[in-house]
Amino acid sequence: MNLTALWALVRKDLKLFLGDRRALILSLAAPIVIGAFFGFLFSGDGKKDTAKIPIALVDLDGSVLSRAVGAKLAEDKLLLVRPESEVQAREAVRKGRATAAVVLPKGFGDSAANAFFSSLGKPEVTVFYDPSHGMEMGLLRGLLTQAAMEVVSREMFTGDTGRTVVKRTLSGLDTSGVSSAEKAPLQDLLRSVDRWNAQQSAAPEKQRSGGLSLPYTLKEEPITAGSGIAYNGYAHSFGGMGVQFILFMGIDAGVALLVLRRSGTWQRLRAAPLGRRGILLARALSAAILATGILLVIFAAARLLFGVRILGSFAGFLGITVAFALMTATFGLLIAALGRTPEAARGLAIFGTLIMVMLGGAWIPSFVFPAWLQRATLLVPTRWAVDGLDAMTWRGLGFSAAVGPMAVLLGFAALFGILALWRFPFEDA
Amino acid sequence: MLELHNIRKSYGTQQAVKGISFAIRAGETLGLLGPNGAGKTTTVSMIAGLIAPDSGEVKLDGRSLGGDTDPLKARIGLVPQDLALFEDLSARDNLSLFGALYGLQGAALNGATAEALSFTGLTDRAKDKVKTFSGGMKRRLNLAAALLHDPDLIILDEPTVGVDPQSRNAIFEGLEALKARGKTLLYTTHYMEEAERLCDRIVIVDHGEVIADDTVAGLTRRLPLRNVLRLELENPPPGAWAEELAALPGIVSVRLEAAVLSVGLAELGPGSAAALGWLTTRGIAIAHAHTERADLETVFLALTGRTLRDA
C-alpha cells in the first residue's frame, strides 16, 4: 500500500477538520458542557442536597401511635412529608405534586397495638402512589415498615397504650378465638411483657428501653478507587458524553465520504493508484486519530474543571480510547456504506447513534435496564467503551480490566471495517 | 498509446455506452465530442479505471488496467468535469495532496507543486484557500492537480465548463504547451470551437456510439455544404417557405431559429444569390447577413440532424 498517499489523505482530513470551527465546537465544547451538566445532576458525591421524595400524610386517626408514625416518617432525610386531607392527598398524587400519599385509617393506633401480638384485626394502611415512580414506592414501603415497627413496638413495651393493650389482651384471651395450643404460651409472653412494662415504668426515663429497633446499624461506604477517594460522578458523565459525540463525529466522517463521492474529487482520488481499501483506510485512520484526540481533550477538560482523574491504568485508558476511536471510525464507514447516499445515511445514523448511545449506558447507567436488556447490551460496543472508561477512571481498576473492553471494541472495529469495505458504493454516483 | 475495443456499459436498462472503439497515438490530441448524455463521461471513466466496462477492453500501451491499485494508472492524469479540489485547503495543500496520491514526496513533491502552480499562473495565490478563488482560477488549479505526477496521457473532461473567456484562453495556452511537450491529450467537450482549435483528430459520439472518427479537415470534407449563410430577418417567411427554399439550386439545408435563418450552401456564390433573390421577391426584409465556413457544429448537425447544445 502507498503509505505516502495514505498519510497525505489522513493529513488532509485532519487539516480540514481542525479548520472547521463548527465541527470543533460540536465535537469538543458540546460534550464538555453536557457532560458537566449531567455530572452536576448525578454526581452522587453526597455534598449536594438530594431532592426529597414528596409524601402526603393523611392521619384519620389522630392517636398517639399514628402521630408518632407520621413524625418518624417526617424525620427521614429522604422524605418531605406534608399532612393533607384524603381528598387533597389523592389530588396531589394525581397532579404529580406528591409521589405517594400514606393514609393511616381511623383506629390505626388501637388496631396496630392489638395486632402487634395477636396479628388479628390489623389496620389497613392505604398508599396512593404515582405509577411512574415505582422505585420511590419501594423505598417508601421500607421506610413505612421501619417507622411503624419502631413506633408500635416502643409503645407496646414502654407506653401507656401498650400497658392497657397487654392487660386487655390478657383478660380477653379466653374469648379471643386464639387456639388452646397457642393460648398458654401467649399468656406467658403477655404476662412477661406486663412485668417488663411495670419495671420500665418504675425505671428512670433515661434507662427505659426504646422498644424494638433495627437489629443492626448501617455503615455506608462507597467503594471507589481506594479508601478516602470520593466518587466523582463527572467521570461517568464525561465518558458517556465523549462516547456520544465521538460517535456523531465518526458518522459525520463516513457521511462526508458519501458527499465527496458526488464530486469530481472522488473521481480524482479513485483515478490514483491508491485503491478502495486505501481510501477507506485513510478515512478510518483520520477519524480514529480525531476521535482519540477529542476524547483526550474532553477528559483533560474534566480533569481541569471537575477534578476527574484516571485512577486506574493510564495505559488501559489509552487502549480503550484508541480501540473505541477505531470502532467509531469504522462504524461511521459502515453507516455510510449501508446508507449509500448522504440523505439515507443521515437517517440511518440517527437510528444507529441513538441505539448505541442509549443501550451503551452513555445517558443512563445500564444497571437500571431490565436483566435481559443488560445482557443484550453486551452486544452494543458503546456499553464496553462506557464501562471500560468507568473502570479506568473512577473505579480505578488495573490494565487487566481494560483488556476485555479493548478486545471487544477492536473486534467490532474489524467487523464494521470489513462490512464497510464490502458494501461501500465505490463506483461513481 | 490508448486503445478502446468495443467497450460497453449499462446502468440498469439504460445503455450508456454501446460498443465504442477508437485509438489515440502517443503525442496526439483527440477530441471526444458529443452532446450531454452522449456517453463521453462514462467512456472517460472507463479509460481512467473509475468504472469497469461490462464488455470490451481499454488498453494503455497494449496492457489492460489490472485493478484500482495498478501502477499503470500513474501514467494517466485526470481532469474531471466537476472541480476536484478541497475548497478549505490552500492551492499548495491541494496540489501536495494530489501529488502524494501518486507517491511523490519531499523535494520531488515540492518541485512538482511549484511547477504546476507556475504552469497555471497561480504561484502568487499558492497559500490562499481555494474557496477564495474565481471560477477560472479553480479550473486552472483543477488542471494543475492532474499534472503533478507528469502523466503521459492527460484526460480532460470538459475542462472549460463555466469559465470566462480570459481563463478559457489561459487554459488553452496551457494545453497547447502540454501538446508541444509531446503529451497525449484526450479532450471531451461539446464546444466545437475548442475542439477545432486544439485537436488533431475528432471522435464524435451520440447515444453511446461513435458516429464519426476523423481529422477536422476530413470531417468537414464529408459535408455536402461548405458555407452557411446567416440572415437576420425583419419579418417571418410565408407558408411552406422551407420546402421552397431548400429546393433552390446550391442550397443544401435551411433552418429558422428565432429570427435568424441559416441556409446551408454547397457553393457560396450561386446558393447565396438564389436565397437572397427568393427572400427579396417575397418582400422579406433582411436586417443583417453574414456567411460562415462550415464547422464541426455543422458536421454534427449534418450527422445527427441536431445541434450539439440542443441535443
XYZ file of C-alpha atoms in Angstrom:
740
model
C 0.000 0.000 0.000
C 1.192 3.501 -0.863
C 1.885 4.918 2.600
C 2.731 8.371 1.243
C -0.714 8.610 -0.319
C -2.383 7.161 2.775
C -0.743 9.643 5.108
C -1.470 12.536 2.708
C -5.175 11.696 2.847
C -5.116 11.384 6.640
C -3.316 14.731 6.952
C -5.837 16.321 4.621
C -8.759 15.126 6.767
C -7.103 16.386 9.950
C -6.450 19.799 8.394
C -9.993 20.093 7.135
C -11.472 19.080 10.494
C -9.270 21.346 12.570
C -10.001 24.210 10.189
C -13.742 23.723 10.607
C -14.755 25.737 13.652
C -18.270 24.325 13.686
C -17.038 20.740 13.800
C -14.593 21.582 16.555
C -17.263 23.239 18.681
C -19.671 20.366 18.194
C -17.061 17.751 18.975
C -15.364 19.448 21.933
C -17.499 22.101 23.568
C -20.797 20.213 23.401
C -19.659 17.057 25.249
C -17.869 19.139 27.871
C -20.932 21.316 28.548
C -23.421 18.451 28.542
C -21.049 16.187 30.491
C -20.714 18.906 33.118
C -24.492 19.239 33.315
C -25.107 15.503 33.710
C -22.222 15.236 36.133
C -23.734 18.001 38.244
C -27.100 16.221 38.260
C -25.859 12.725 39.017
C -22.507 13.190 40.682
C -23.726 11.476 43.887
C -20.828 12.696 45.950
C -23.095 13.398 48.921
C -22.094 17.019 49.092
C -25.233 18.345 47.492
C -28.810 18.473 48.718
C -30.576 15.430 47.370
C -34.130 16.032 46.178
C -36.553 14.633 48.770
C -39.488 12.445 47.871
C -42.702 14.421 48.472
C -45.226 12.416 50.505
C -48.715 13.376 51.619
C -49.726 12.046 55.041
C -53.385 11.566 55.881
C -53.863 10.865 59.579
C -57.519 9.905 60.031
C -56.803 8.500 63.491
C -55.024 11.271 65.329
C -53.846 8.816 68.016
C -50.501 8.832 69.793
C -49.324 5.989 67.548
C -50.480 7.473 64.246
C -48.942 10.857 65.098
C -45.701 9.116 66.088
C -45.566 7.193 62.798
C -46.088 10.473 60.899
C -43.363 12.161 62.907
C -40.993 9.258 62.306
C -41.554 9.459 58.555
C -41.044 13.220 58.627
C -37.675 12.740 60.371
C -36.307 10.766 57.418
C -33.911 12.785 55.264
C -35.221 11.173 52.069
C -38.834 12.216 52.607
C -40.680 15.504 52.519
C -43.890 14.791 54.454
C -46.870 17.134 54.192
C -50.111 16.497 56.163
C -53.156 16.599 53.902
C -56.788 15.596 53.902
C -57.600 12.421 51.989
C -59.102 14.344 49.078
C -56.157 16.722 48.890
C -53.704 13.833 49.103
C -55.326 11.940 46.241
C -55.317 15.123 44.137
C -51.666 15.845 44.974
C -50.615 12.404 43.733
C -52.797 12.666 40.633
C -51.246 16.018 39.715
C -47.712 14.869 40.467
C -47.168 17.192 43.452
C -46.681 14.150 45.686
C -45.076 10.845 44.782
C -47.347 8.980 47.199
C -49.871 9.523 49.965
C -49.996 7.411 53.139
C -53.468 7.119 54.700
C -53.471 6.000 58.359
C -57.094 4.916 58.990
C -59.298 5.769 61.901
C -58.499 3.380 64.767
C -54.981 2.787 63.484
C -53.379 3.181 66.921
C -55.605 0.693 68.728
C -55.693 -1.817 65.904
C -51.938 -1.755 65.364
C -51.330 -2.232 69.074
C -53.796 -5.101 69.288
C -52.425 -6.772 66.211
C -48.843 -6.497 67.454
C -49.078 -9.692 69.487
C -52.053 -11.461 68.061
C -51.903 -10.473 64.386
C -55.662 -10.159 64.498
C -57.599 -7.109 63.300
C -54.692 -5.437 61.561
C -55.438 -1.913 60.411
C -55.336 -1.325 56.656
C -52.923 1.452 55.703
C -53.629 2.741 52.219
C -50.933 4.221 49.986
C -51.908 6.174 46.883
C -48.925 6.341 44.561
C -47.815 7.726 41.251
C -47.204 4.701 38.994
C -44.352 6.462 37.225
C -42.360 6.396 40.489
C -42.050 2.684 41.093
C -38.597 2.881 42.649
C -39.637 5.551 45.172
C -42.667 3.433 46.101
C -40.374 0.577 47.069
C -38.326 2.926 49.215
C -41.447 4.333 50.906
C -42.719 0.824 51.677
C -39.498 0.053 53.551
C -39.427 3.338 55.457
C -43.092 2.981 56.482
C -42.484 -0.526 57.788
C -39.495 0.640 59.779
C -41.373 3.616 61.235
C -44.459 1.563 62.168
C -42.438 -1.230 63.777
C -40.320 1.134 65.850
C -43.207 3.288 66.967
C -45.676 0.492 67.747
C -43.089 -1.711 69.478
C -41.861 1.177 71.600
C -45.427 1.945 72.610
C -46.168 -1.692 73.274
C -43.198 -2.179 75.549
C -42.991 1.139 77.328
C -46.062 3.238 76.641
C -49.421 3.656 78.309
C -51.214 2.261 75.325
C -49.015 -0.813 75.471
C -49.809 -1.476 79.141
C -53.513 -1.059 78.538
C -53.476 -3.283 75.479
C -51.471 -6.016 77.207
C -53.829 -6.100 80.154
C -56.878 -6.019 77.908
C -55.478 -8.774 75.708
C -54.699 -10.952 78.707
C -58.171 -10.584 80.085
C -59.803 -11.224 76.749
C -57.701 -14.179 75.687
C -60.385 -16.724 76.554
C -62.843 -15.196 74.151
C -60.348 -14.079 71.521
C -60.577 -17.128 69.292
C -56.885 -17.944 69.815
C -56.416 -21.704 69.750
C -55.858 -23.522 73.011
C -52.395 -24.647 71.895
C -51.303 -21.011 71.415
C -53.162 -19.600 74.382
C -50.794 -20.755 77.167
C -47.536 -19.545 75.569
C -49.208 -16.235 74.599
C -50.379 -15.745 78.171
C -46.809 -16.329 79.388
C -45.495 -13.821 76.860
C -48.052 -11.128 77.725
C -47.507 -11.581 81.467
C -43.790 -11.192 80.905
C -44.430 -8.056 78.882
C -46.716 -6.734 81.579
C -43.990 -7.261 84.178
C -41.469 -5.657 81.825
C -43.740 -2.655 81.378
C -44.088 -2.323 85.138
C -40.290 -2.369 85.541
C -39.839 0.141 82.752
C -42.377 2.495 84.285
C -40.539 2.361 87.599
C -37.137 2.963 85.993
C -35.773 6.476 85.400
C -36.646 7.879 81.938
C -33.057 7.556 80.628
C -32.785 3.876 81.478
C -36.006 2.839 79.718
C -35.704 0.641 76.651
C -36.969 2.087 73.409
C -38.859 -0.933 72.188
C -37.937 -2.825 69.062
C -35.349 -1.316 66.759
C -33.409 -2.411 63.719
C -31.110 -5.268 64.770
C -28.116 -3.540 63.208
C -26.598 -0.161 62.496
C -25.732 0.723 58.949
C -22.351 1.989 57.880
C -22.363 3.165 54.268
C -19.001 3.087 52.484
C -18.693 3.929 48.758
C -16.279 1.573 47.019
C -14.145 3.697 44.721
C -10.573 3.524 43.564
C -9.322 3.486 47.129
C -10.107 4.432 50.680
C -10.541 8.149 51.071
C -11.051 8.685 47.363
C -14.520 10.106 46.780
C -16.670 9.073 43.843
C -16.589 11.711 41.098
C -19.770 11.435 39.027
C -18.298 13.707 36.361
C -16.046 10.824 35.293
C -19.038 8.796 34.062
C -20.871 11.735 32.521
C -17.790 12.929 30.631
C -17.089 9.397 29.431
C -20.703 8.986 28.301
C -20.911 12.321 26.543
C -17.480 11.835 24.985
C -18.608 8.492 23.593
C -21.799 10.037 22.241
C -20.232 13.000 20.466
C -17.366 10.958 19.099
C -19.969 8.665 17.582
C -21.511 11.721 15.934
C -18.098 12.722 14.604
C -17.375 9.220 13.283
C -20.677 9.071 11.457
C -20.119 12.554 10.078
C -16.772 11.397 8.693
C -18.468 8.468 6.948
C -21.253 10.622 5.513
C -18.680 13.169 4.330
C -17.169 10.403 2.230
C -20.542 9.914 0.540
C -20.770 13.652 -0.120
C -17.254 13.552 -1.543
C -18.339 10.696 -3.764
C -20.697 13.047 -5.572
C -17.886 15.414 -6.509
C -15.072 15.355 -9.025
C -12.645 14.976 -6.120
C -13.874 11.430 -5.646
C -13.047 10.651 -9.292
C -9.593 12.109 -8.858
C -8.968 10.078 -5.702
C -10.130 6.935 -7.438
C -8.059 7.683 -10.523
C -4.902 7.497 -8.376
C -3.364 4.044 -7.824
C -4.445 4.075 -4.184
C -7.342 1.654 -4.308
C -10.619 1.494 -2.480
C -9.058 -0.048 0.600
C -6.620 2.847 0.761
C -9.363 5.465 0.559
C -11.436 3.829 3.297
C -8.418 3.082 5.481
C -7.259 6.691 5.262
C -10.700 7.927 6.291
C -10.857 5.422 9.152
C -7.402 6.416 10.385
C -8.091 10.131 10.260
C -11.431 9.695 12.050
C -9.764 7.486 14.674
C -6.967 10.000 15.266
C -9.519 12.787 15.650
C -11.693 10.676 17.939
C -8.721 9.832 20.155
C -7.702 13.478 20.319
C -11.227 14.631 21.114
C -11.686 12.110 23.929
C -8.334 13.079 25.431
C -9.236 16.769 25.292
C -12.641 16.052 26.872
C -11.019 14.175 29.761
C -8.362 16.875 30.092
C -11.191 19.400 30.478
C -12.879 17.106 33.014
C -9.606 16.925 34.936
C -9.087 20.683 34.967
C -12.682 21.705 35.621
C -14.020 18.909 37.826
C -11.008 17.036 39.101
C -11.756 13.825 37.197
C -8.736 11.570 37.450
C -7.593 8.409 35.736
C -7.438 6.422 38.963
C -6.847 3.113 37.199
C -4.368 2.159 34.496
C -3.477 5.069 32.215
C -2.305 2.602 29.567
C -5.669 0.869 29.848
C -7.450 4.206 29.477
C -5.422 4.993 26.353
C -6.019 1.498 24.973
C -9.787 1.761 25.423
C -9.767 5.259 23.944
C -7.889 4.131 20.828
C -9.986 0.968 20.443
C -13.198 2.968 20.777
C -11.874 5.551 18.300
C -11.220 2.803 15.729
C -14.638 1.291 16.373
C -16.411 4.614 15.916
C -14.450 5.383 12.731
C -15.396 2.077 11.133
C -18.966 2.395 12.422
C -19.210 5.711 10.530
C -17.960 3.997 7.383
C -20.452 1.177 7.848
C -23.347 3.622 8.225
C -22.181 5.337 5.029
C -21.848 2.008 3.229
C -25.325 0.886 4.246
C -26.928 4.272 3.614
C -25.264 4.635 0.192
C -26.421 8.272 -0.111
C -25.775 11.102 2.360
C -29.509 11.584 2.894
C -30.222 7.927 3.653
C -27.052 7.577 5.722
C -28.045 10.506 7.961
C -31.380 8.851 8.702
C -29.637 5.596 9.474
C -27.083 7.462 11.577
C -29.731 8.934 13.873
C -31.169 5.481 14.494
C -27.769 3.849 14.914
C -26.413 6.513 17.228
C -29.473 6.556 19.460
C -29.343 2.788 19.829
C -25.615 2.810 20.536
C -25.794 5.684 22.988
C -28.918 4.641 24.915
C -28.088 0.956 25.162
C -24.440 1.734 25.799
C -25.304 3.485 29.058
C -23.992 6.869 27.969
C -27.141 8.652 29.090
C -28.332 6.484 31.954
C -26.345 3.678 33.539
C -27.113 0.286 32.063
C -27.796 -1.253 35.522
C -31.250 0.342 35.545
C -32.215 -1.702 32.483
C -34.146 -4.986 32.851
C -31.883 -8.001 33.246
C -32.494 -9.283 29.709
C -31.651 -5.869 28.286
C -28.492 -5.669 30.344
C -27.426 -8.973 28.807
C -28.416 -7.744 25.340
C -26.375 -4.557 25.673
C -23.230 -6.654 25.823
C -23.661 -6.763 22.045
C -23.509 -2.973 21.891
C -19.902 -1.732 21.593
C -20.557 1.561 23.374
C -21.506 -0.375 26.519
C -17.949 -1.769 26.568
C -16.483 1.671 25.955
C -18.502 3.341 28.737
C -17.880 0.510 31.206
C -14.201 0.416 30.251
C -13.764 4.154 30.733
C -15.561 3.922 34.088
C -13.214 1.114 35.102
C -10.121 3.130 34.218
C -11.330 6.407 35.749
C -13.370 6.413 38.943
C -13.292 2.666 39.600
C -9.507 2.758 39.488
C -9.047 -0.732 38.050
C -5.846 -2.034 36.541
C -4.845 -2.754 32.943
C -6.286 -6.269 33.057
C -9.774 -4.766 33.385
C -9.187 -2.874 30.137
C -8.210 -5.918 28.098
C -11.769 -7.219 27.675
C -13.303 -3.919 26.520
C -10.340 -3.280 24.221
C -10.629 -6.716 22.619
C -14.376 -6.368 22.105
C -14.074 -2.848 20.663
C -11.282 -3.889 18.293
C -13.367 -6.878 17.242
C -16.288 -4.615 16.414
C -13.922 -2.264 14.565
C -12.658 -5.122 12.410
C -16.183 -6.372 11.728
C -17.525 -2.928 10.812
C -14.472 -2.215 8.662
C -14.841 -5.440 6.671
C -18.571 -4.858 6.161
C -17.949 -1.257 5.087
C -15.311 -2.321 2.580
C -17.680 -4.935 1.214
C -20.740 -2.714 0.952
C -19.344 0.760 0.212
C -20.542 2.069 -3.176
C -17.209 2.829 -4.771
C -18.348 3.251 -8.356
C -19.337 6.762 -9.390
C -22.714 8.026 -8.254
C -0.896 4.583 -26.860
C -4.539 4.152 -25.848
C -6.924 1.680 -27.458
C -10.603 1.134 -26.807
C -12.065 -2.062 -28.201
C -15.849 -2.233 -28.362
C -16.434 -1.100 -24.783
C -19.959 -1.229 -23.408
C -21.535 -0.028 -20.198
C -25.127 -0.164 -18.989
C -26.825 1.211 -15.882
C -29.856 -0.961 -15.332
C -31.717 -0.991 -18.634
C -30.012 2.202 -19.807
C -27.156 1.555 -22.238
C -24.767 4.463 -21.683
C -22.028 3.181 -24.000
C -22.895 0.800 -26.819
C -19.619 -0.531 -28.179
C -17.203 2.372 -28.568
C -13.836 1.791 -30.248
C -11.067 4.239 -31.066
C -7.361 4.702 -30.501
C -5.009 7.575 -29.660
C -1.385 7.674 -30.755
C 1.306 8.997 -28.423
C 1.552 12.783 -28.651
C -1.817 13.083 -30.349
C -4.669 15.291 -29.125
C -8.017 13.653 -29.629
C -11.316 15.450 -29.195
C -14.208 13.362 -27.901
C -17.282 15.283 -28.929
C -20.909 14.762 -28.266
C -23.918 16.345 -26.643
C -24.684 15.975 -22.948
C -25.648 12.368 -22.214
C -23.869 11.013 -25.303
C -21.635 8.748 -23.177
C -18.470 10.847 -23.094
C -18.016 10.917 -19.322
C -18.806 7.195 -18.990
C -16.195 6.468 -21.657
C -13.639 8.659 -19.910
C -14.417 6.982 -16.573
C -13.713 3.581 -18.083
C -10.425 4.802 -19.559
C -9.358 6.231 -16.178
C -10.271 2.993 -14.401
C -13.066 4.540 -12.339
C -15.647 2.089 -13.633
C -15.219 -1.266 -15.289
C -16.733 -1.812 -18.740
C -19.400 -4.511 -18.991
C -17.528 -5.817 -22.017
C -14.709 -4.729 -24.284
C -11.186 -3.643 -23.419
C -9.295 -0.471 -22.592
C -5.561 -0.814 -23.182
C -2.749 1.554 -22.360
C 0.379 0.682 -24.328
C -1.126 -2.716 -25.020
C -1.929 -3.554 -21.394
C -5.261 -3.521 -19.614
C -5.566 -1.845 -16.220
C -5.283 -4.513 -13.527
C -7.425 -3.146 -10.700
C -7.529 0.132 -8.892
C -4.024 -0.073 -7.443
C -2.352 -0.796 -10.802
C 0.738 1.461 -11.121
C -0.267 1.899 -14.777
C -2.829 4.405 -13.513
C 0.038 6.741 -12.675
C 0.568 7.255 -16.416
C -2.854 8.899 -16.623
C -3.758 12.364 -15.390
C -7.469 13.052 -14.971
C -9.075 16.486 -15.051
C -12.661 15.717 -14.021
C -15.599 17.687 -15.311
C -16.557 18.758 -11.776
C -13.970 20.715 -9.811
C -11.896 18.186 -7.897
C -10.498 20.397 -5.169
C -10.817 20.820 -1.437
C -12.109 24.359 -1.037
C -10.952 24.761 2.561
C -7.358 23.882 1.747
C -4.855 26.191 0.091
C -3.857 25.731 -3.548
C -0.490 24.350 -2.436
C -2.053 21.919 0.045
C -4.388 20.659 -2.656
C -1.545 20.063 -5.064
C 0.621 18.454 -2.375
C -2.213 16.054 -1.612
C -2.800 15.046 -5.218
C 0.930 14.691 -5.827
C 1.270 12.474 -2.758
C -1.537 10.244 -4.039
C 0.908 9.231 -6.785
C 3.730 8.628 -4.332
C 5.505 11.973 -4.663
C 7.142 13.247 -1.506
C 9.835 15.573 -0.234
C 11.735 17.641 -2.751
C 10.101 15.901 -5.725
C 6.644 16.819 -4.422
C 7.646 20.406 -3.655
C 9.223 20.796 -7.091
C 6.210 19.357 -8.904
C 3.852 21.550 -6.886
C 5.822 24.700 -7.641
C 5.995 23.830 -11.334
C 2.271 23.107 -11.583
C 1.449 26.387 -9.833
C 3.747 28.258 -12.174
C 2.376 26.459 -15.236
C -1.154 27.574 -14.401
C -0.139 31.074 -13.246
C -1.200 30.554 -9.641
C 2.136 30.847 -7.840
C 1.201 34.086 -6.100
C -2.030 32.528 -4.774
C -0.383 29.310 -3.558
C -1.156 29.920 0.115
C -4.734 31.093 -0.379
C -7.666 28.822 0.263
C -9.333 27.600 -2.891
C -12.707 28.946 -1.767
C -11.362 32.467 -2.316
C -10.539 31.730 -5.972
C -12.560 32.798 -9.010
C -14.158 30.097 -11.153
C -11.421 30.429 -13.769
C -8.646 30.090 -11.186
C -10.268 26.983 -9.777
C -10.397 25.486 -13.273
C -6.685 26.202 -13.742
C -5.874 24.624 -10.389
C -8.057 21.668 -11.347
C -5.829 21.224 -14.384
C -2.635 21.680 -12.351
C -3.655 18.892 -9.994
C -3.630 16.410 -12.865
C -0.112 17.306 -13.969
C 1.895 16.825 -10.762
C 2.948 13.250 -11.435
C 3.906 14.060 -15.033
C 1.433 11.693 -16.733
C 1.800 10.650 -20.372
C -1.931 10.657 -21.087
C -3.986 13.570 -19.813
C -7.756 13.167 -19.867
C -9.647 16.438 -19.814
C -13.375 16.054 -19.253
C -14.945 19.357 -20.303
C -12.287 21.419 -18.501
C -13.628 24.832 -19.508
C -17.244 24.497 -18.351
C -18.432 27.751 -16.831
C -15.212 29.755 -17.185
C -14.804 33.292 -18.501
C -13.117 33.827 -21.902
C -9.876 35.015 -20.297
C -9.486 31.904 -18.155
C -10.531 29.713 -21.062
C -7.750 31.241 -23.096
C -5.272 30.683 -20.266
C -6.310 27.034 -20.038
C -5.941 26.620 -23.770
C -2.479 28.130 -23.741
C -1.568 25.609 -21.060
C -2.974 22.732 -23.076
C -1.113 23.856 -26.173
C 2.066 23.950 -24.119
C 1.429 20.387 -22.947
C 0.820 19.362 -26.516
C 4.105 20.943 -27.506
C 5.818 18.872 -24.806
C 4.547 15.733 -26.509
C 1.817 14.829 -24.032
C -1.132 12.811 -25.269
C -4.417 14.585 -24.638
C -7.957 13.240 -24.650
C -10.294 16.206 -24.634
C -14.035 15.880 -24.202
C -16.211 18.864 -24.928
C -19.368 19.988 -26.561
C -17.757 23.271 -27.618
C -16.882 22.774 -31.284
C -14.582 25.777 -31.497
C -12.434 24.333 -28.681
C -12.058 21.017 -30.476
C -11.233 22.746 -33.753
C -8.562 24.844 -32.088
C -6.852 22.094 -30.126
C -7.482 18.648 -31.561
C -5.634 16.687 -34.228
C -8.481 14.277 -34.541
C -12.132 14.160 -33.551
C -14.305 11.276 -32.407
C -17.988 12.191 -32.338
C -20.254 10.126 -30.121
C -24.006 10.225 -29.866
C -26.331 7.946 -27.893
C -23.343 5.911 -26.727
C -21.949 5.193 -30.198
C -19.159 6.572 -32.364
C -20.705 8.288 -35.348
C -17.530 9.812 -36.799
C -13.760 9.478 -36.293
C -11.562 11.719 -38.425
C -9.446 14.856 -38.538
C -11.266 18.200 -38.516
C -10.463 18.645 -42.219
C -11.576 15.105 -43.016
C -14.886 15.611 -41.238
C -15.662 18.883 -42.988
C -14.781 17.306 -46.350
C -17.639 14.859 -45.774
C -20.138 17.667 -45.662
C -22.365 18.400 -48.605
C -22.013 22.078 -47.746
C -19.067 24.419 -47.468
C -20.626 27.583 -46.068
C -23.574 28.754 -44.050
C -25.418 31.964 -44.886
C -26.979 33.514 -41.788
C -29.701 36.068 -42.339
C -31.425 38.099 -39.639
C -34.979 38.617 -40.890
C -37.272 41.529 -40.017
C -40.447 39.596 -40.845
C -41.060 35.833 -40.997
C -41.190 33.972 -44.319
C -44.644 32.882 -45.527
C -46.311 29.414 -45.746
C -44.234 26.439 -46.892
C -41.065 28.506 -47.139
C -38.689 25.785 -46.017
C -39.505 23.352 -48.820
C -39.402 26.059 -51.478
C -36.109 27.499 -50.280
C -34.404 24.118 -49.909
C -35.393 23.222 -53.482
C -33.387 26.099 -54.921
C -30.079 25.239 -56.695
C -26.953 25.310 -54.455
C -28.955 25.202 -51.201
C -28.447 22.098 -49.014
C -30.350 22.911 -45.801
C -32.472 25.612 -44.205
C -33.235 26.291 -40.570
C -35.020 29.142 -38.790
C -34.167 29.864 -35.156
C -35.932 32.877 -33.677
C -35.477 35.456 -36.470
C -32.212 34.011 -37.822
C -32.407 31.951 -40.995
C -29.422 29.596 -41.537
C -29.014 28.416 -45.104
C -26.500 25.649 -45.854
C -24.766 26.254 -49.174
C -22.985 23.749 -51.412
C -21.432 26.645 -53.317
C -21.215 30.108 -51.801
C -21.960 32.219 -54.928
C -24.938 30.541 -56.610
C -26.528 29.432 -53.371
C -26.443 32.793 -51.607
C -27.708 34.560 -54.722
C -30.643 32.157 -55.010
C -31.579 32.522 -51.336
C -31.345 36.304 -51.260
C -33.357 36.562 -54.519
C -36.115 34.292 -53.184
C -36.475 36.330 -49.984
C -36.390 39.697 -51.793
C -39.097 38.729 -54.281
C -41.365 37.780 -51.355
C -40.838 41.105 -49.624
C -38.942 39.722 -46.667
C -36.643 42.408 -45.289
C -33.145 41.386 -44.193
C -31.679 43.298 -41.249
C -28.251 41.664 -41.326
C -26.397 38.971 -43.286
C -23.094 37.145 -42.933
C -21.532 33.865 -44.039
C -19.584 31.280 -42.033
C -17.368 28.420 -43.073
C -18.927 25.043 -42.238
C -17.566 23.814 -38.859
C -17.867 20.850 -36.524
C -21.202 22.148 -35.314
C -22.360 21.866 -38.877
C -20.851 18.416 -39.106
C -22.771 17.277 -36.037
C -25.946 18.816 -37.405
C -25.430 17.018 -40.690
C -24.691 13.700 -38.982
C -27.480 13.734 -36.414
C -29.960 16.353 -37.552
C -29.498 18.119 -34.205
C -27.236 20.828 -32.840
C -24.802 19.874 -30.130
C -26.173 22.222 -27.498
C -29.773 21.246 -28.187
C -29.143 17.533 -28.284
